[in-house]
């Protein structure tokens, strides 16, 4: 699917990846998110080559270094908001008390302190996505990976989520975001455009070349 | 930390099971029936074993009981030419002597002189069977006294007018005082009650099986006394008819030297008696054979129960596997999410195995309850005995837990091996 990709993302960057469906951006996202391994080539995440790791080590890498924000939120419907945010902490082997405290704190930071005991079905789309962002931050990951985070939201909620992401970026987080929306892409500091499994244009590379 | 982690997994599993109570219950049904039948099988089996043991104790495993019986009516015409004014039939003193003398496997032969006589205490009357027995008879049949004493060789030699009675008789005579030392009348003679037997308490079924009820009013007197006072003649007066009969030996208990010799001895007795008696005026009862027959029936019953239990458990296991597969399909996205958040394959495996194990344990507990109810029902309807040992619960719980885990392995592995990307995209 992917051919000759060479992409470096520095800490603290906010990178948008755009491209038509079938352009290979999903595959790129899966590799970047440690959900898939490249059949050839290397992927160095946070200083560690993860392209040859086995399944358990890859799971650990996801747990420690990646925070996912999905288009369809991907919250576990049976769990409360608080429990959902606890999931990455749970697999990070944190004690129950630590998890509780950390999850509450994260939910407070996205403005959902009043929703801890609610279940995802009782929340609006925008609130769900904010829960997902809180969850993504749980283990202080090196990279936040957002896959069309505003795709399922109305304009206002989408804007709220975008504001939240920009805030995180300003706070020094590294974010990679896949988007279809050219308006949103236009607001990102760096945009990588994919086509037919290759990088067609990388504004960051231009900037770097121009530096 | 590991223990805490396991507690977390268990909590998660229970929460998931409670979320869908009806489905969980249906999943458990097979388990409940399986465990229930295991408990019922074990309990009824143990009860039957205890009953057989009681029977062995009662009848004596080495004993062969030979009764005198009245020959069938038709033979009466044959004997009419003899023109006796009373019927003479049954075992002869000679039979006993012959058996003791010729049969090497016979340890001894205990005679019984049986007389149906009412027992009188003042104006109160109770119908009873008066058994004239040797002193050793009582100890042989484990008939111990609750109060007073049994009769001994001296009583027998001096033909004392003493008797040992059963508690049932004491109750029927409505005696409130200590019966020991009281005088009762049997026939024309007065006897002193010297002992009251300690009757083992049996449940109704055992009572029936052992025909203990028939013996509830037994009165034991020394054989020698019985022979002197009653002799061999029996006079029965029924409405309109009178019957006289003479039976030398009403009953004899042949004691074999060893249990392994019981069958041979029984055959020898049969041969000797057939030779000595023209008519079949005797009946040979071999408790050992009866017991073996009963044990055989019991083993068939056990085999059926084991098969039922095994089938229920297998069906229960299949049910669990089936529901778990459905659950896993339904929760595919959850699995994908957990994997994306860093769950390893083993975490997913453990999560689902814990859920099935919890189904097993909870199902097993309900199964135990069901089993107790089933045992009660069986006891109530059939009158069988049942004995539920506490460790059956532990056994049943471990079986159900193992079956559930075995049933959960395939679905859990399937869940663990799901591709996280596909699972996340699953609709």
XYZ file of C-alpha atoms in Angstrom:
638
model
C 0.000 0.000 0.000
C 2.637 2.447 1.006
C 5.674 3.130 -1.100
C 8.762 5.164 -0.322
C 7.359 7.024 2.632
C 9.777 9.106 4.558
C 8.228 11.179 7.250
C 9.671 12.661 10.373
C 7.467 14.200 13.007
C 9.187 16.212 15.690
C 7.996 16.486 19.274
C 5.501 19.277 19.692
C 4.347 19.278 16.075
C 0.699 19.305 14.970
C 0.609 17.508 11.639
C -2.433 16.992 9.435
C -2.555 14.131 7.007
C -4.905 14.565 4.094
C -5.690 12.554 1.021
C -8.504 10.842 -0.845
C -9.740 7.459 0.362
C -7.409 4.760 -0.903
C -4.474 7.094 -0.780
C -2.882 5.063 1.994
C -3.406 7.486 4.822
C -5.301 4.886 6.895
C -2.469 2.396 6.510
C -0.022 5.106 7.488
C -2.129 5.884 10.538
C -2.246 2.218 11.547
C 1.518 1.958 11.368
C 2.040 5.234 13.186
C -0.456 4.035 15.829
C 1.421 0.732 16.299
C -1.701 -1.190 15.291
C 0.095 -2.566 12.248
C 3.701 -3.246 11.328
C 5.356 -2.147 8.098
C 6.197 -5.067 5.804
C 9.456 -3.312 5.034
C 11.223 -0.270 6.397
C 11.595 1.174 9.850
C 9.349 3.105 12.171
C 11.021 4.778 15.091
C 8.605 5.956 17.758
C 9.878 8.069 20.614
C 13.414 6.859 19.998
C 12.478 3.165 19.805
C 12.342 1.093 16.624
C 8.918 -0.505 16.881
C 8.781 -2.034 13.396
C 10.099 -5.396 14.575
C 8.327 -5.671 17.942
C 6.096 -8.649 18.702
C 2.436 -8.275 19.511
C 2.854 -7.877 23.282
C 5.606 -5.290 22.951
C 3.545 -3.427 20.374
C 0.607 -3.428 22.784
C 2.873 -1.970 25.423
C 4.097 0.670 22.965
C 0.487 1.651 22.197
C -0.311 1.838 25.852
C 2.658 4.029 26.718
C 3.238 6.161 23.677
C 0.022 6.552 21.684
C -3.215 8.276 22.530
C -5.995 7.563 20.068
C -8.879 9.835 19.187
C -11.212 8.183 16.690
C -13.832 9.546 14.357
C -16.509 7.356 15.963
C -15.218 8.058 19.517
C -14.744 4.334 20.273
C -15.899 4.524 23.861
C -16.931 1.274 25.525
C -20.712 1.649 25.894
C -20.978 -0.585 28.991
C -18.506 1.494 30.972
C -19.066 4.854 32.579
C -17.195 7.919 31.368
C -14.776 7.605 34.261
C -14.171 3.906 33.605
C -13.588 4.592 29.927
C -10.819 7.025 30.747
C -9.390 4.455 33.160
C -8.964 1.793 30.444
C -5.455 2.813 29.270
C -4.405 3.277 32.899
C -5.736 -0.189 33.682
C -3.559 -1.774 31.001
C -0.710 0.422 32.207
C -1.045 -1.542 35.484
C -1.877 1.452 37.637
C -3.543 0.851 40.947
C -7.230 1.484 41.219
C -6.911 4.576 43.376
C -4.362 6.108 41.000
C -6.630 5.392 38.057
C -9.611 6.980 39.721
C -7.703 10.107 40.622
C -5.966 10.492 37.260
C -9.145 9.876 35.254
C -11.138 12.401 37.293
C -8.413 14.958 36.856
C -8.299 14.411 33.076
C -12.058 14.648 32.756
C -11.999 17.863 34.741
C -9.422 19.261 32.323
C -11.795 18.691 29.391
C -14.693 20.166 31.372
C -16.631 16.959 32.078
C -16.376 16.713 35.879
C -20.147 16.622 36.081
C -20.404 13.586 33.776
C -18.175 11.034 35.526
C -20.911 8.497 36.253
C -22.695 8.909 32.928
C -22.511 6.364 30.182
C -21.424 7.320 26.660
C -24.966 6.912 25.309
C -26.122 9.702 27.657
C -23.605 12.178 26.256
C -23.633 14.324 23.159
C -21.162 13.643 20.355
C -18.988 16.572 21.364
C -18.870 15.373 24.962
C -18.006 11.850 23.820
C -15.101 13.149 21.798
C -13.867 15.147 24.775
C -13.971 11.955 26.856
C -11.946 10.288 24.106
C -9.392 13.103 24.214
C -9.145 12.744 27.993
C -8.613 9.015 27.553
C -5.940 9.618 24.909
C -4.007 11.724 27.419
C -4.245 9.180 30.233
C -0.749 7.727 30.021
C 0.975 10.951 28.935
C 1.687 9.531 25.463
C 4.428 10.802 23.192
C 1.968 11.069 20.345
C -1.737 11.800 20.035
C -3.244 10.243 16.955
C -6.564 11.724 15.884
C -8.413 10.048 13.051
C -11.007 12.502 11.657
C -11.883 13.635 15.189
C -14.512 16.076 13.920
C -15.992 13.818 11.222
C -19.007 12.760 13.275
C -19.659 16.087 14.941
C -21.720 19.148 14.143
C -19.792 22.289 13.350
C -19.916 23.747 16.851
C -18.874 20.563 18.629
C -16.214 19.971 16.000
C -14.873 23.426 16.614
C -14.799 22.772 20.373
C -12.772 19.625 19.822
C -10.427 21.436 17.459
C -9.935 24.128 20.102
C -9.121 21.424 22.605
C -6.522 19.945 20.229
C -4.976 23.339 19.535
C -4.782 23.896 23.262
C -2.964 20.606 23.687
C -0.623 21.541 20.887
C 0.125 24.838 22.580
C 0.816 22.880 25.771
C 3.539 21.047 23.866
C 1.807 17.836 22.794
C 2.630 16.105 19.548
C -0.486 15.527 17.465
C -1.013 13.771 14.165
C -4.463 14.242 12.699
C -6.076 12.684 9.651
C -8.749 14.871 8.080
C -10.850 15.184 4.995
C -11.888 18.676 5.763
C -9.768 21.191 3.765
C -10.880 24.062 6.014
C -9.519 22.317 9.070
C -6.392 21.203 7.247
C -5.764 24.796 6.247
C -5.543 25.785 9.924
C -2.843 23.226 10.771
C 0.793 24.242 10.960
C 1.920 21.308 8.817
C -0.031 19.210 6.302
C 1.091 16.007 4.625
C -0.848 15.098 1.501
C -1.030 11.487 0.462
C -1.813 10.014 -2.932
C -1.513 6.437 -4.163
C 0.458 5.268 -1.197
C 3.030 7.998 -1.356
C 3.536 11.455 0.082
C 2.668 13.956 -2.577
C 3.262 17.138 -0.666
C 4.562 17.940 2.815
C 4.332 21.551 3.905
C 6.622 20.791 6.831
C 9.302 19.449 4.505
C 9.031 22.663 2.491
C 9.324 24.697 5.613
C 12.303 22.684 6.693
C 13.884 23.012 3.250
C 13.258 26.712 3.408
C 14.792 26.990 6.844
C -0.202 -6.416 42.676
C -0.964 -9.532 40.606
C -3.685 -10.488 43.007
C -5.118 -7.007 42.834
C -5.011 -7.206 39.047
C -6.869 -10.503 39.139
C -9.451 -8.989 41.437
C -9.918 -6.222 38.875
C -10.416 -8.737 36.079
C -12.905 -10.641 38.210
C -14.795 -7.472 39.040
C -14.924 -6.568 35.362
C -16.189 -10.055 34.496
C -18.916 -9.951 37.119
C -19.974 -6.479 36.045
C -20.295 -7.724 32.479
C -22.311 -10.760 33.582
C -24.648 -8.665 35.729
C -25.216 -6.329 32.823
C -27.118 -9.021 30.997
C -28.753 -11.029 33.741
C -31.228 -13.004 31.661
C -28.612 -14.104 29.171
C -26.213 -15.021 31.955
C -28.917 -17.056 33.638
C -29.770 -18.894 30.419
C -26.098 -19.553 29.854
C -25.899 -21.038 33.314
C -28.945 -23.285 32.950
C -27.047 -26.212 31.511
C -24.469 -25.833 34.239
C -27.185 -25.688 36.878
C -28.768 -28.924 35.691
C -25.406 -30.599 35.308
C -24.174 -29.688 38.753
C -27.598 -30.400 40.224
C -27.574 -33.933 38.870
C -24.007 -34.472 40.084
C -25.082 -33.486 43.589
C -28.244 -35.576 43.385
C -26.324 -38.562 42.054
C -23.708 -38.425 44.767
C -26.263 -37.893 47.527
C -28.629 -40.651 46.444
C -25.687 -42.964 45.843
C -24.296 -42.324 49.302
C -27.745 -42.778 50.828
C -28.154 -46.108 49.060
C -24.734 -47.238 50.237
C -25.615 -46.380 53.799
C -28.849 -48.279 53.423
C -27.093 -51.334 52.072
C -24.702 -51.187 54.985
C -27.621 -50.983 57.394
C -29.120 -53.978 55.691
C -25.900 -55.918 55.959
C -25.839 -55.144 59.640
C -29.423 -56.142 60.049
C -29.426 -59.438 58.203
C -25.810 -60.419 58.506
C -23.749 -60.867 55.413
C -22.635 -64.377 56.349
C -26.117 -65.568 57.196
C -28.525 -67.731 55.297
C -32.059 -67.633 56.625
C -34.243 -70.692 56.175
C -37.953 -70.291 56.934
C -40.552 -72.971 57.285
C -43.472 -72.254 55.000
C -46.766 -73.921 54.659
C -46.716 -76.032 51.502
C -49.131 -75.084 48.731
C -52.761 -76.106 49.142
C -52.781 -78.853 46.487
C -50.305 -80.962 48.396
C -52.746 -81.114 51.230
C -54.871 -83.605 49.299
C -51.829 -85.859 48.976
C -51.369 -85.932 52.700
C -55.034 -86.408 53.380
C -54.594 -90.166 53.334
C -52.342 -89.795 56.333
C -55.395 -88.305 57.883
C -53.618 -86.191 60.462
C -55.741 -83.921 62.558
C -53.145 -81.276 62.256
C -50.804 -80.119 59.503
C -47.199 -81.072 60.009
C -44.662 -79.381 57.819
C -41.531 -77.284 57.874
C -37.969 -77.724 58.947
C -37.025 -80.587 61.214
C -34.619 -80.753 64.124
C -32.889 -83.331 62.016
C -32.237 -80.781 59.267
C -30.329 -78.631 61.671
C -28.284 -81.500 63.028
C -27.545 -82.768 59.543
C -26.381 -79.356 58.350
C -24.166 -78.807 61.359
C -22.696 -82.264 60.998
C -22.179 -82.507 57.246
C -21.595 -79.056 55.993
C -17.989 -77.948 56.583
C -18.610 -74.351 55.615
C -21.300 -73.926 58.279
C -20.105 -72.233 61.415
C -23.283 -72.847 63.381
C -27.029 -72.980 62.994
C -29.248 -70.821 65.187
C -32.788 -72.108 65.655
C -35.764 -69.845 66.156
C -39.054 -70.929 67.645
C -41.650 -68.448 66.528
C -44.979 -68.156 68.284
C -47.673 -65.617 67.509
C -48.969 -64.722 70.911
C -50.561 -61.640 72.324
C -48.644 -59.928 75.075
C -50.732 -58.987 78.048
C -49.894 -56.361 80.581
C -52.733 -56.253 83.005
C -55.739 -55.684 80.752
C -53.730 -54.227 77.875
C -53.040 -56.521 74.975
C -50.631 -56.189 72.058
C -50.195 -58.740 69.284
C -46.610 -59.809 69.123
C -44.274 -62.327 67.661
C -42.559 -64.234 70.405
C -39.219 -65.461 69.194
C -37.447 -68.170 71.067
C -33.791 -67.661 70.301
C -30.399 -68.717 71.594
C -28.591 -66.137 73.724
C -25.985 -65.548 71.012
C -28.717 -64.683 68.509
C -29.138 -61.202 69.940
C -25.488 -60.297 69.722
C -25.230 -61.789 66.242
C -27.886 -59.434 64.977
C -26.431 -56.511 66.847
C -29.480 -56.304 69.016
C -28.214 -54.381 72.001
C -30.284 -53.312 74.949
C -30.927 -49.665 75.743
C -31.730 -50.545 79.311
C -31.683 -53.719 81.358
C -29.789 -56.737 80.015
C -30.073 -59.484 77.442
C -30.555 -63.078 78.530
C -27.541 -65.342 78.845
C -26.569 -69.012 78.956
C -27.714 -69.317 82.552
C -31.176 -68.004 81.714
C -31.274 -70.451 78.802
C -30.141 -73.428 80.850
C -32.551 -72.734 83.654
C -35.308 -71.961 81.151
C -36.067 -68.763 82.937
C -39.240 -66.888 82.119
C -37.542 -63.740 80.987
C -37.978 -61.664 77.872
C -36.309 -58.869 75.948
C -38.690 -56.540 74.163
C -38.464 -53.877 71.493
C -39.149 -50.252 72.142
C -42.141 -50.474 69.810
C -43.824 -52.906 72.154
C -43.166 -50.693 75.136
C -44.798 -47.836 73.265
C -47.773 -49.977 72.269
C -48.259 -51.092 75.846
C -48.311 -47.424 76.771
C -45.832 -47.950 79.529
C -44.625 -44.747 81.052
C -42.615 -46.313 83.854
C -39.383 -48.182 83.444
C -40.493 -51.443 81.813
C -37.503 -53.394 83.118
C -38.606 -55.711 85.884
C -42.290 -55.680 84.913
C -44.198 -58.862 84.406
C -46.035 -59.530 81.148
C -48.096 -62.522 80.150
C -47.361 -64.597 77.104
C -49.880 -67.386 76.702
C -50.437 -68.851 80.116
C -47.118 -67.878 81.600
C -45.754 -64.762 83.176
C -42.419 -63.365 82.028
C -40.177 -60.703 83.436
C -38.994 -57.971 81.093
C -35.237 -57.885 81.606
C -34.235 -55.626 78.737
C -35.467 -53.140 76.129
C -33.678 -53.114 72.783
C -32.122 -49.983 71.433
C -33.757 -49.789 68.040
C -31.727 -48.044 65.443
C -33.796 -45.268 63.960
C -34.445 -45.993 60.306
C -36.264 -43.902 57.791
C -39.432 -45.264 56.282
C -37.827 -46.763 53.207
C -35.169 -48.645 55.125
C -37.831 -49.816 57.494
C -39.804 -51.247 54.637
C -36.772 -52.758 52.982
C -35.637 -54.419 56.142
C -39.150 -55.310 57.214
C -38.371 -53.755 60.549
C -41.952 -52.694 61.060
C -42.963 -56.329 61.170
C -40.545 -56.838 63.979
C -41.466 -53.749 65.912
C -43.389 -55.852 68.415
C -40.889 -58.709 68.640
C -40.418 -60.293 72.007
C -37.326 -62.405 72.521
C -37.288 -65.229 75.038
C -34.747 -68.004 75.524
C -35.156 -70.823 72.980
C -35.260 -73.433 75.701
C -38.010 -71.613 77.586
C -39.961 -71.230 74.368
C -39.669 -74.943 73.550
C -40.877 -75.908 77.024
C -43.776 -73.475 77.176
C -45.007 -73.461 73.615
C -43.482 -76.522 71.991
C -43.807 -77.096 68.297
C -47.561 -76.930 68.073
C -49.290 -73.831 66.823
C -52.996 -73.357 67.284
C -54.619 -70.659 65.212
C -58.235 -69.773 65.560
C -59.759 -67.627 62.892
C -63.356 -66.688 62.298
C -65.054 -70.049 61.995
C -62.028 -72.196 61.392
C -59.465 -73.749 63.602
C -56.082 -74.752 62.487
C -53.487 -76.792 64.208
C -50.042 -77.094 62.860
C -46.821 -78.585 64.033
C -43.552 -77.093 62.909
C -40.400 -78.359 64.568
C -38.172 -75.486 63.513
C -39.882 -72.296 62.465
C -36.749 -70.684 61.249
C -33.054 -71.286 61.327
C -30.178 -68.981 60.680
C -27.270 -70.770 59.072
C -24.039 -68.872 59.664
C -21.355 -69.510 57.081
C -17.734 -69.452 58.174
C -16.763 -66.851 55.611
C -18.547 -64.520 53.260
C -16.936 -66.248 50.288
C -18.541 -69.526 51.385
C -22.079 -68.164 51.553
C -23.059 -69.177 48.009
C -21.712 -72.714 48.329
C -23.353 -73.099 51.684
C -26.670 -71.939 50.293
C -26.429 -74.547 47.530
C -25.579 -77.251 50.039
C -28.520 -76.336 52.253
C -30.745 -76.467 49.227
C -29.426 -79.929 48.331
C -29.768 -81.289 51.862
C -33.293 -79.953 52.291
C -34.452 -81.129 48.891
C -33.259 -84.576 49.819
C -34.962 -84.552 53.213
C -38.262 -82.948 52.268
C -40.788 -84.309 49.851
C -42.633 -81.021 49.653
C -41.143 -77.630 49.365
C -42.089 -76.485 52.831
C -39.103 -74.238 53.352
C -37.718 -71.087 51.884
C -34.067 -70.070 51.706
C -33.211 -66.380 51.892
C -29.642 -65.332 51.189
C -29.107 -61.697 52.236
C -25.783 -61.603 50.403
C -27.471 -62.325 47.078
C -30.176 -59.791 47.793
C -27.547 -57.233 48.596
C -25.628 -57.986 45.430
C -28.804 -57.596 43.454
C -29.521 -54.303 45.114
C -25.999 -53.117 44.528
C -26.362 -54.029 40.886
C -29.533 -51.983 40.584
C -27.707 -49.199 42.385
C -24.799 -49.322 39.961
C -27.150 -49.169 36.983
C -28.828 -46.177 38.569
C -25.438 -44.585 39.167
C -24.368 -45.167 35.579
C -27.558 -43.540 34.315
C -27.026 -40.583 36.630
C -23.398 -40.209 35.592
C -24.441 -40.182 31.942
C -27.168 -37.618 32.659
C -24.736 -35.464 34.618
C -22.073 -35.747 31.925
C -24.530 -34.896 29.151
C -25.881 -31.927 31.112
C -22.370 -30.679 31.755
C -21.350 -31.092 28.120
C -24.540 -29.391 26.953
C -23.954 -26.706 29.562
C -20.392 -26.276 28.293
C -21.588 -26.019 24.696
C -24.161 -23.466 25.811
C -21.462 -21.400 27.471
C -19.186 -21.639 24.426
C -22.061 -20.626 22.173
C -23.077 -17.606 24.244
C -19.460 -16.557 24.677
C -18.942 -16.635 20.910
C -22.020 -14.461 20.497
C -20.829 -12.145 23.250
C -17.433 -11.810 21.655
C -18.905 -10.969 18.277
C -21.134 -8.432 19.970
C -18.192 -6.956 21.848
C -15.754 -6.947 18.946
C -15.375 -3.189 19.062
C -14.774 -3.268 22.776
C -11.994 -5.759 22.141
C -10.572 -3.506 19.432
C -10.713 -0.487 21.750
C -9.009 -2.374 24.562
C -6.289 -3.588 22.209
C -5.744 -0.054 20.919
C -5.460 1.164 24.521
C -2.672 -1.327 25.110
C -4.337 -4.588 26.163
C -2.166 -7.560 25.289
C -3.674 -10.716 23.826
C -3.373 -12.391 27.210
C -5.290 -9.572 28.874
C -8.215 -10.178 26.538
C -7.917 -13.947 26.974
C -7.906 -13.624 30.747
C -10.829 -11.242 30.697
C -13.102 -13.646 28.846
C -11.867 -16.726 30.665
C -12.640 -15.003 33.950
C -16.135 -14.307 32.727
C -16.730 -17.948 31.822
C -15.180 -19.123 35.072
C -17.499 -16.775 36.949
C -20.423 -18.262 35.020
C -19.153 -21.675 36.061
C -18.848 -20.824 39.739
C -22.137 -18.942 39.991
C -23.865 -21.584 37.868
C -22.306 -24.219 40.088
C -23.656 -22.535 43.203
C -27.150 -22.363 41.753
C -26.659 -25.947 40.617
C -25.895 -26.972 44.186
C -29.111 -25.328 45.338
C -30.972 -27.087 42.550
C -29.274 -30.322 43.552
C -30.371 -29.968 47.177
C -33.929 -29.352 46.043
C -33.750 -32.313 43.661
C -32.450 -34.576 46.428
C -35.280 -33.438 48.698
C -37.763 -34.145 45.914
C -36.317 -37.599 45.206
C -36.419 -38.456 48.892
C -39.992 -37.195 49.198
C -41.283 -39.042 46.141
C -39.416 -42.331 46.317
C -38.665 -42.663 50.009
C -35.037 -43.375 49.148
C -32.354 -42.300 51.487
C -29.963 -39.545 50.559
C -26.798 -38.331 52.193
C -25.259 -35.023 51.100
C -21.677 -34.596 52.193
C -20.343 -31.022 52.317
C -17.433 -31.839 50.041
C -19.842 -32.603 47.188
C -20.390 -28.860 46.894
C -16.671 -28.277 46.475
C -16.428 -31.104 43.963
C -19.424 -29.864 41.982
C -18.088 -26.295 41.991
C -14.699 -27.341 40.688
C -16.294 -29.495 37.994
C -18.527 -26.658 36.841
C -15.637 -24.207 36.942
C -13.447 -26.540 34.870
C -16.203 -27.205 32.342
C -16.888 -23.489 32.017
C -13.223 -22.639 31.526
C -12.829 -25.451 28.998
C -15.874 -24.127 27.151
C -14.514 -20.588 27.312
C -11.041 -21.341 25.942
C -11.990 -21.320 22.277
C -14.116 -18.136 22.369
C -11.540 -16.367 24.544
C -8.711 -17.316 22.200
C -10.739 -16.105 19.290
C -11.254 -12.796 21.063
C -7.570 -12.539 21.892
C -6.517 -13.188 18.315
C -8.744 -10.600 16.761
C -6.960 -8.101 14.619
C -7.292 -4.780 16.472
C -7.719 -2.767 13.271
C -10.553 -4.961 12.001
C -12.125 -5.079 15.454
C -12.146 -1.270 15.707
C -13.866 -0.965 12.362
C -16.460 -3.691 13.149
C -19.997 -2.380 12.968
